[in-house]
């Protein structure tokens, strides 16, 4: 069991930002990443459809004997993690917009959250922002169209810049000092974001926190891989192999689902 893989899924390549952090912290773990590009973008889909998609992806990873699953997507986590935890008998790690550290550390009392419609409209997001955002102003923004460009391998340029300006300017006008990236695709366009916002604004994303939580849960569940064989990293996609391949610098074989 300990040698079994950690499974990951996302609506395509965004969750690679989470996989990288987990892999950096836990290089001895075998991993299986599923890029569900066929169903991308998740951000515009209703809750019941997101639950069905998550279910299918989780069953794919369970069939590959995964011992723990990282839902490497804010939209899938905020819409389906409760269902997944109730339905399957293995540990799940989720990711949701890091409102708590942003709200705790803001000096201007204003924080921005850029995320998908599905995340911002979820009851889990509402709950988290009610708990941690009581004394701060949260400026929320749907990142419409960004995931579609990123999925094509476009991380910079005029199209990305003009969407980002449209989405970030209202936050800048409101004097935010923390910008929460609430979608795992957005760290891939961090350099474009940095060009638009002031240097004094901190960009907050929680891939390292997810990696640490993954380690804690593996230790607690006695599931850390203690084997001495070189670990295996498998990548599956139901979309374009080339985009995933170039993001991974052609270092791994990509398998089709
Ligand atoms: N990467 C995902 C997230 O973190 C989903 C983006 C999408 O497919 O809309 O929300």
Short mmCIF file of C-alpha atoms and ligand atoms in Angstrom, two decimals:
data_model
loop_
_atom_site.label_atom_id
_atom_site.label_comp_id
_atom_site.label_asym_id
_atom_site.label_seq_id
_atom_site.Cartn_x
_atom_site.Cartn_y
_atom_site.Cartn_z
CA UNK A 1 0.00 0.00 0.00
CA UNK A 2 2.79 2.48 0.94
CA UNK A 3 4.32 2.02 -2.51
CA UNK A 4 1.05 2.92 -4.21
CA UNK A 5 0.85 6.30 -5.90
CA UNK A 6 -0.44 9.68 -4.88
CA UNK A 7 -3.10 10.61 -7.46
CA UNK A 8 -3.73 14.14 -8.76
CA UNK A 9 -6.36 15.54 -11.08
CA UNK A 10 -7.30 18.88 -12.59
CA UNK A 11 -9.10 20.20 -15.65
CA UNK A 12 -5.80 20.07 -17.56
CA UNK A 13 -2.36 21.45 -16.80
CA UNK A 14 -3.09 23.82 -13.87
CA UNK A 15 -2.67 21.16 -11.19
CA UNK A 16 0.91 20.63 -12.33
CA UNK A 17 1.69 23.67 -10.12
CA UNK A 18 0.53 21.55 -7.16
CA UNK A 19 2.17 18.36 -8.41
CA UNK A 20 5.52 20.20 -8.63
CA UNK A 21 5.37 21.32 -4.99
CA UNK A 22 4.35 17.87 -3.77
CA UNK A 23 7.04 16.22 -5.87
CA UNK A 24 9.68 18.64 -4.58
CA UNK A 25 8.78 17.85 -0.96
CA UNK A 26 8.16 14.12 -1.42
CA UNK A 27 10.41 12.98 -4.29
CA UNK A 28 10.31 9.35 -3.15
CA UNK A 29 6.56 9.08 -3.75
CA UNK A 30 5.13 7.45 -6.88
CA UNK A 31 2.62 9.80 -8.51
CA UNK A 32 -0.13 9.62 -11.13
CA UNK A 33 -1.41 12.89 -12.61
CA UNK A 34 -4.63 13.02 -14.63
CA UNK A 35 -5.10 16.06 -16.89
CA UNK A 36 -8.83 16.05 -17.59
CA UNK A 37 -8.61 18.55 -20.47
CA UNK A 38 -11.67 17.05 -22.16
CA UNK A 39 -13.87 18.62 -19.48
CA UNK A 40 -11.97 21.91 -19.29
CA UNK A 41 -12.81 24.55 -18.20
CA UNK A 42 -14.43 23.38 -14.98
CA UNK A 43 -14.99 26.97 -13.87
CA UNK A 44 -18.25 27.50 -15.75
CA UNK A 45 -19.88 24.17 -14.88
CA UNK A 46 -22.68 23.69 -12.34
CA UNK A 47 -22.12 21.88 -9.05
CA UNK A 48 -23.80 18.56 -10.03
CA UNK A 49 -21.70 18.28 -13.18
CA UNK A 50 -18.51 19.04 -11.22
CA UNK A 51 -19.38 16.30 -8.74
CA UNK A 52 -19.83 13.79 -11.58
CA UNK A 53 -16.56 14.82 -13.21
CA UNK A 54 -14.67 14.56 -9.91
CA UNK A 55 -16.23 11.13 -9.32
CA UNK A 56 -15.05 9.87 -12.71
CA UNK A 57 -11.53 11.21 -12.18
CA UNK A 58 -11.30 9.76 -8.68
CA UNK A 59 -12.47 6.34 -9.91
CA UNK A 60 -9.83 6.44 -12.65
CA UNK A 61 -7.15 7.10 -10.00
CA UNK A 62 -8.56 4.50 -7.58
CA UNK A 63 -8.45 1.93 -10.40
CA UNK A 64 -4.74 2.77 -10.69
CA UNK A 65 -4.50 1.90 -6.96
CA UNK A 66 -3.79 5.40 -5.66
CA UNK A 67 -3.40 5.56 -1.87
CA UNK A 68 -4.30 9.26 -1.51
CA UNK A 69 -5.78 11.78 -3.93
CA UNK A 70 -4.87 15.44 -4.26
CA UNK A 71 -7.71 17.36 -5.87
CA UNK A 72 -5.34 19.79 -7.60
CA UNK A 73 -8.09 22.20 -8.51
CA UNK A 74 -9.94 24.86 -6.51
CA UNK A 75 -13.14 24.49 -8.54
CA UNK A 76 -13.31 20.71 -8.09
CA UNK A 77 -12.38 20.97 -4.39
CA UNK A 78 -14.88 23.66 -3.47
CA UNK A 79 -17.67 21.84 -5.33
CA UNK A 80 -16.99 18.20 -4.58
CA UNK A 81 -14.55 17.50 -1.74
CA UNK A 82 -17.28 16.87 0.85
CA UNK A 83 -18.94 14.42 -1.52
CA UNK A 84 -15.63 12.68 -2.27
CA UNK A 85 -14.69 12.34 1.41
CA UNK A 86 -18.09 10.83 2.17
CA UNK A 87 -18.07 8.47 -0.82
CA UNK A 88 -14.57 6.96 -0.93
CA UNK A 89 -12.46 5.33 1.68
CA UNK A 90 -9.10 7.02 1.11
CA UNK A 91 -7.62 10.36 2.15
CA UNK A 92 -8.23 13.44 0.00
CA UNK A 93 -6.27 16.67 0.00
CA UNK A 94 -8.04 19.67 -1.49
CA UNK A 95 -7.13 23.22 -2.37
CA UNK A 96 -9.19 26.34 -1.88
CA UNK A 97 -8.39 30.07 -2.17
CA UNK A 98 -6.01 31.09 0.63
CA UNK A 99 -8.24 33.77 2.16
CA UNK A 100 -7.07 33.07 5.71
CA UNK A 101 -3.37 34.08 5.36
CA UNK A 102 -4.36 37.01 3.14
CA UNK A 103 -6.93 38.29 5.64
CA UNK A 104 -4.58 37.79 8.61
CA UNK A 105 -1.72 39.73 7.02
CA UNK A 106 -3.37 42.52 5.05
CA UNK A 107 -2.41 46.05 6.13
CA UNK A 108 -4.83 47.91 3.86
CA UNK A 109 -7.72 45.68 4.97
CA UNK A 110 -8.46 44.84 1.31
CA UNK A 111 -7.66 41.61 -0.46
CA UNK A 112 -8.31 40.46 -4.01
CA UNK A 113 -9.36 36.93 -4.99
CA UNK A 114 -9.04 35.86 -8.61
CA UNK A 115 -10.74 32.49 -9.14
CA UNK A 116 -13.26 30.72 -11.35
CA UNK A 117 -17.00 31.34 -11.27
CA UNK A 118 -17.47 27.79 -9.91
CA UNK A 119 -15.13 28.46 -6.98
CA UNK A 120 -16.46 31.90 -6.10
CA UNK A 121 -20.05 30.66 -6.29
CA UNK A 122 -19.50 27.57 -4.14
CA UNK A 123 -20.87 27.19 -0.62
CA UNK A 124 -17.42 26.19 0.65
CA UNK A 125 -15.96 29.49 -0.60
CA UNK A 126 -18.81 31.40 1.01
CA UNK A 127 -18.21 29.61 4.29
CA UNK A 128 -14.44 30.23 4.24
CA UNK A 129 -14.82 33.90 3.35
CA UNK A 130 -17.42 34.38 6.08
CA UNK A 131 -15.11 32.84 8.68
CA UNK A 132 -11.84 34.53 7.69
CA UNK A 133 -12.94 37.61 5.81
CA UNK A 134 -15.08 39.24 8.48
CA UNK A 135 -12.86 42.24 9.10
CA UNK A 136 -11.55 42.74 5.57
CA UNK A 137 -12.98 43.75 2.25
CA UNK A 138 -12.70 40.94 -0.30
CA UNK A 139 -12.75 41.98 -3.94
CA UNK A 140 -13.72 38.88 -5.91
CA UNK A 141 -13.21 38.46 -9.63
CA UNK A 142 -13.96 35.61 -12.06
CA UNK A 143 -10.96 34.95 -14.29
CA UNK A 144 -13.15 34.30 -17.35
CA UNK A 145 -11.17 33.17 -20.39
CA UNK A 146 -7.82 32.77 -18.63
CA UNK A 147 -7.94 28.98 -18.25
CA UNK A 148 -8.82 28.57 -21.95
CA UNK A 149 -5.68 30.51 -22.96
CA UNK A 150 -3.44 28.74 -20.44
CA UNK A 151 -4.71 25.35 -21.66
CA UNK A 152 -3.43 26.35 -25.11
CA UNK A 153 0.00 26.97 -23.63
CA UNK A 154 -0.40 30.76 -23.72
CA UNK A 155 1.07 32.23 -20.52
CA UNK A 156 1.82 35.78 -21.65
CA UNK A 157 1.11 38.25 -24.43
CA UNK A 158 -1.58 40.73 -25.38
CA UNK A 159 -4.65 38.52 -24.80
CA UNK A 160 -3.56 37.49 -21.30
CA UNK A 161 -2.51 41.07 -20.48
CA UNK A 162 -5.78 42.64 -21.53
CA UNK A 163 -7.89 40.14 -19.53
CA UNK A 164 -5.64 40.59 -16.50
CA UNK A 165 -5.86 44.37 -16.69
CA UNK A 166 -9.64 44.19 -16.87
CA UNK A 167 -9.78 41.84 -13.87
CA UNK A 168 -7.06 43.35 -11.69
CA UNK A 169 -7.64 47.07 -12.19
CA UNK A 170 -10.73 47.19 -9.93
CA UNK A 171 -8.67 45.45 -7.23
CA UNK A 172 -5.85 47.96 -7.65
CA UNK A 173 -8.33 50.84 -7.47
CA UNK A 174 -9.56 49.36 -4.19
CA UNK A 175 -5.99 49.40 -2.80
CA UNK A 176 -5.57 45.67 -2.16
CA UNK A 177 -2.21 44.53 -0.76
CA UNK A 178 -2.79 40.75 -1.11
CA UNK A 179 -3.84 38.96 -4.26
CA UNK A 180 -5.06 35.40 -3.78
CA UNK A 181 -4.69 33.17 -6.83
CA UNK A 182 -7.70 30.91 -6.38
CA UNK A 183 -7.16 28.67 -9.39
CA UNK A 184 -4.25 26.28 -9.90
CA UNK A 185 -3.82 27.48 -13.49
CA UNK A 186 -3.03 31.06 -12.45
CA UNK A 187 0.50 30.54 -11.01
CA UNK A 188 1.43 29.68 -14.63
CA UNK A 189 0.74 33.34 -15.55
CA UNK A 190 2.34 34.82 -12.42
CA UNK A 191 4.93 36.74 -14.45
CA UNK A 192 2.17 38.42 -16.47
CA UNK A 193 0.31 39.24 -13.24
CA UNK A 194 3.44 40.74 -11.69
CA UNK A 195 3.80 43.13 -14.64
CA UNK A 196 0.35 44.57 -13.92
CA UNK A 197 0.24 44.82 -10.14
CA UNK A 198 2.39 46.93 -7.89
CA UNK A 199 5.44 45.18 -6.35
CA UNK A 200 4.10 45.84 -2.87
CA UNK A 201 1.14 43.51 -3.47
CA UNK A 202 1.83 39.94 -2.33
CA UNK A 203 0.66 37.15 -4.57
CA UNK A 204 -0.69 34.29 -2.45
CA UNK A 205 -1.10 30.74 -3.72
CA UNK A 206 -0.93 27.67 -1.60
CA UNK A 207 0.84 24.89 -3.48
CA UNK A 208 3.48 24.61 -0.73
CA UNK A 209 0.83 24.44 1.96
CA UNK A 210 -0.88 21.64 -0.01
CA UNK A 211 2.42 19.74 -0.22
CA UNK A 212 2.97 20.06 3.54
CA UNK A 213 -0.59 18.93 4.24
CA UNK A 214 -0.09 15.95 1.90
CA UNK A 215 3.03 14.98 3.86
CA UNK A 216 1.22 15.34 7.21
CA UNK A 217 -1.67 13.15 6.08
CA UNK A 218 0.66 10.49 4.65
CA UNK A 219 2.58 10.36 7.94
CA UNK A 220 -0.61 10.24 10.01
CA UNK A 221 -2.08 7.47 7.85
CA UNK A 222 1.21 5.55 7.87
CA UNK A 223 1.37 5.79 4.08
CA UNK A 224 4.80 7.37 3.40
CA UNK A 225 6.62 5.36 0.74
CA UNK A 226 9.55 3.68 2.43
CA UNK A 227 10.71 1.81 -0.70
CA UNK A 228 14.20 2.29 -2.10
CA UNK A 229 13.33 1.89 -5.81
CA UNK A 230 13.39 5.02 -8.00
CA UNK A 231 9.92 6.54 -7.83
CA UNK A 232 7.63 6.52 -10.89
CA UNK A 233 5.85 9.62 -12.18
CA UNK A 234 2.98 8.86 -14.57
CA UNK A 235 1.02 11.48 -16.50
CA UNK A 236 -2.28 10.82 -18.26
CA UNK A 237 -4.24 13.22 -20.44
CA UNK A 238 -7.47 13.08 -22.41
CA UNK A 239 -6.44 16.24 -24.29
CA UNK A 240 -3.36 17.68 -25.99
CA UNK A 241 -0.18 15.77 -25.07
CA UNK A 242 2.13 18.51 -26.37
CA UNK A 243 1.06 21.26 -23.96
CA UNK A 244 1.54 19.00 -20.94
CA UNK A 245 4.80 17.73 -22.37
CA UNK A 246 6.30 21.17 -22.84
CA UNK A 247 5.19 22.30 -19.36
CA UNK A 248 7.06 19.26 -17.99
CA UNK A 249 10.08 20.08 -20.21
CA UNK A 250 9.67 16.79 -22.10
CA UNK A 251 11.03 14.93 -19.07
CA UNK A 252 8.23 12.38 -18.74
CA UNK A 253 6.23 10.10 -20.97
CA UNK A 254 2.63 11.27 -21.35
CA UNK A 255 -0.03 8.57 -21.67
CA UNK A 256 -3.43 8.97 -23.31
CA UNK A 257 -6.52 8.00 -21.31
N1 LIG B 1 -7.47 24.68 -12.22
C1 LIG B 1 -8.80 24.75 -11.76
C2 LIG B 1 -8.97 25.54 -10.49
O1 LIG B 1 -8.07 25.53 -9.68
C3 LIG B 1 -9.92 24.77 -12.76
C4 LIG B 1 -9.94 25.80 -13.80
C5 LIG B 1 -11.04 25.54 -14.81
O2 LIG B 1 -11.03 24.47 -15.43
O3 LIG B 1 -11.89 26.43 -14.98
O4 LIG B 1 -9.99 26.11 -10.25
#
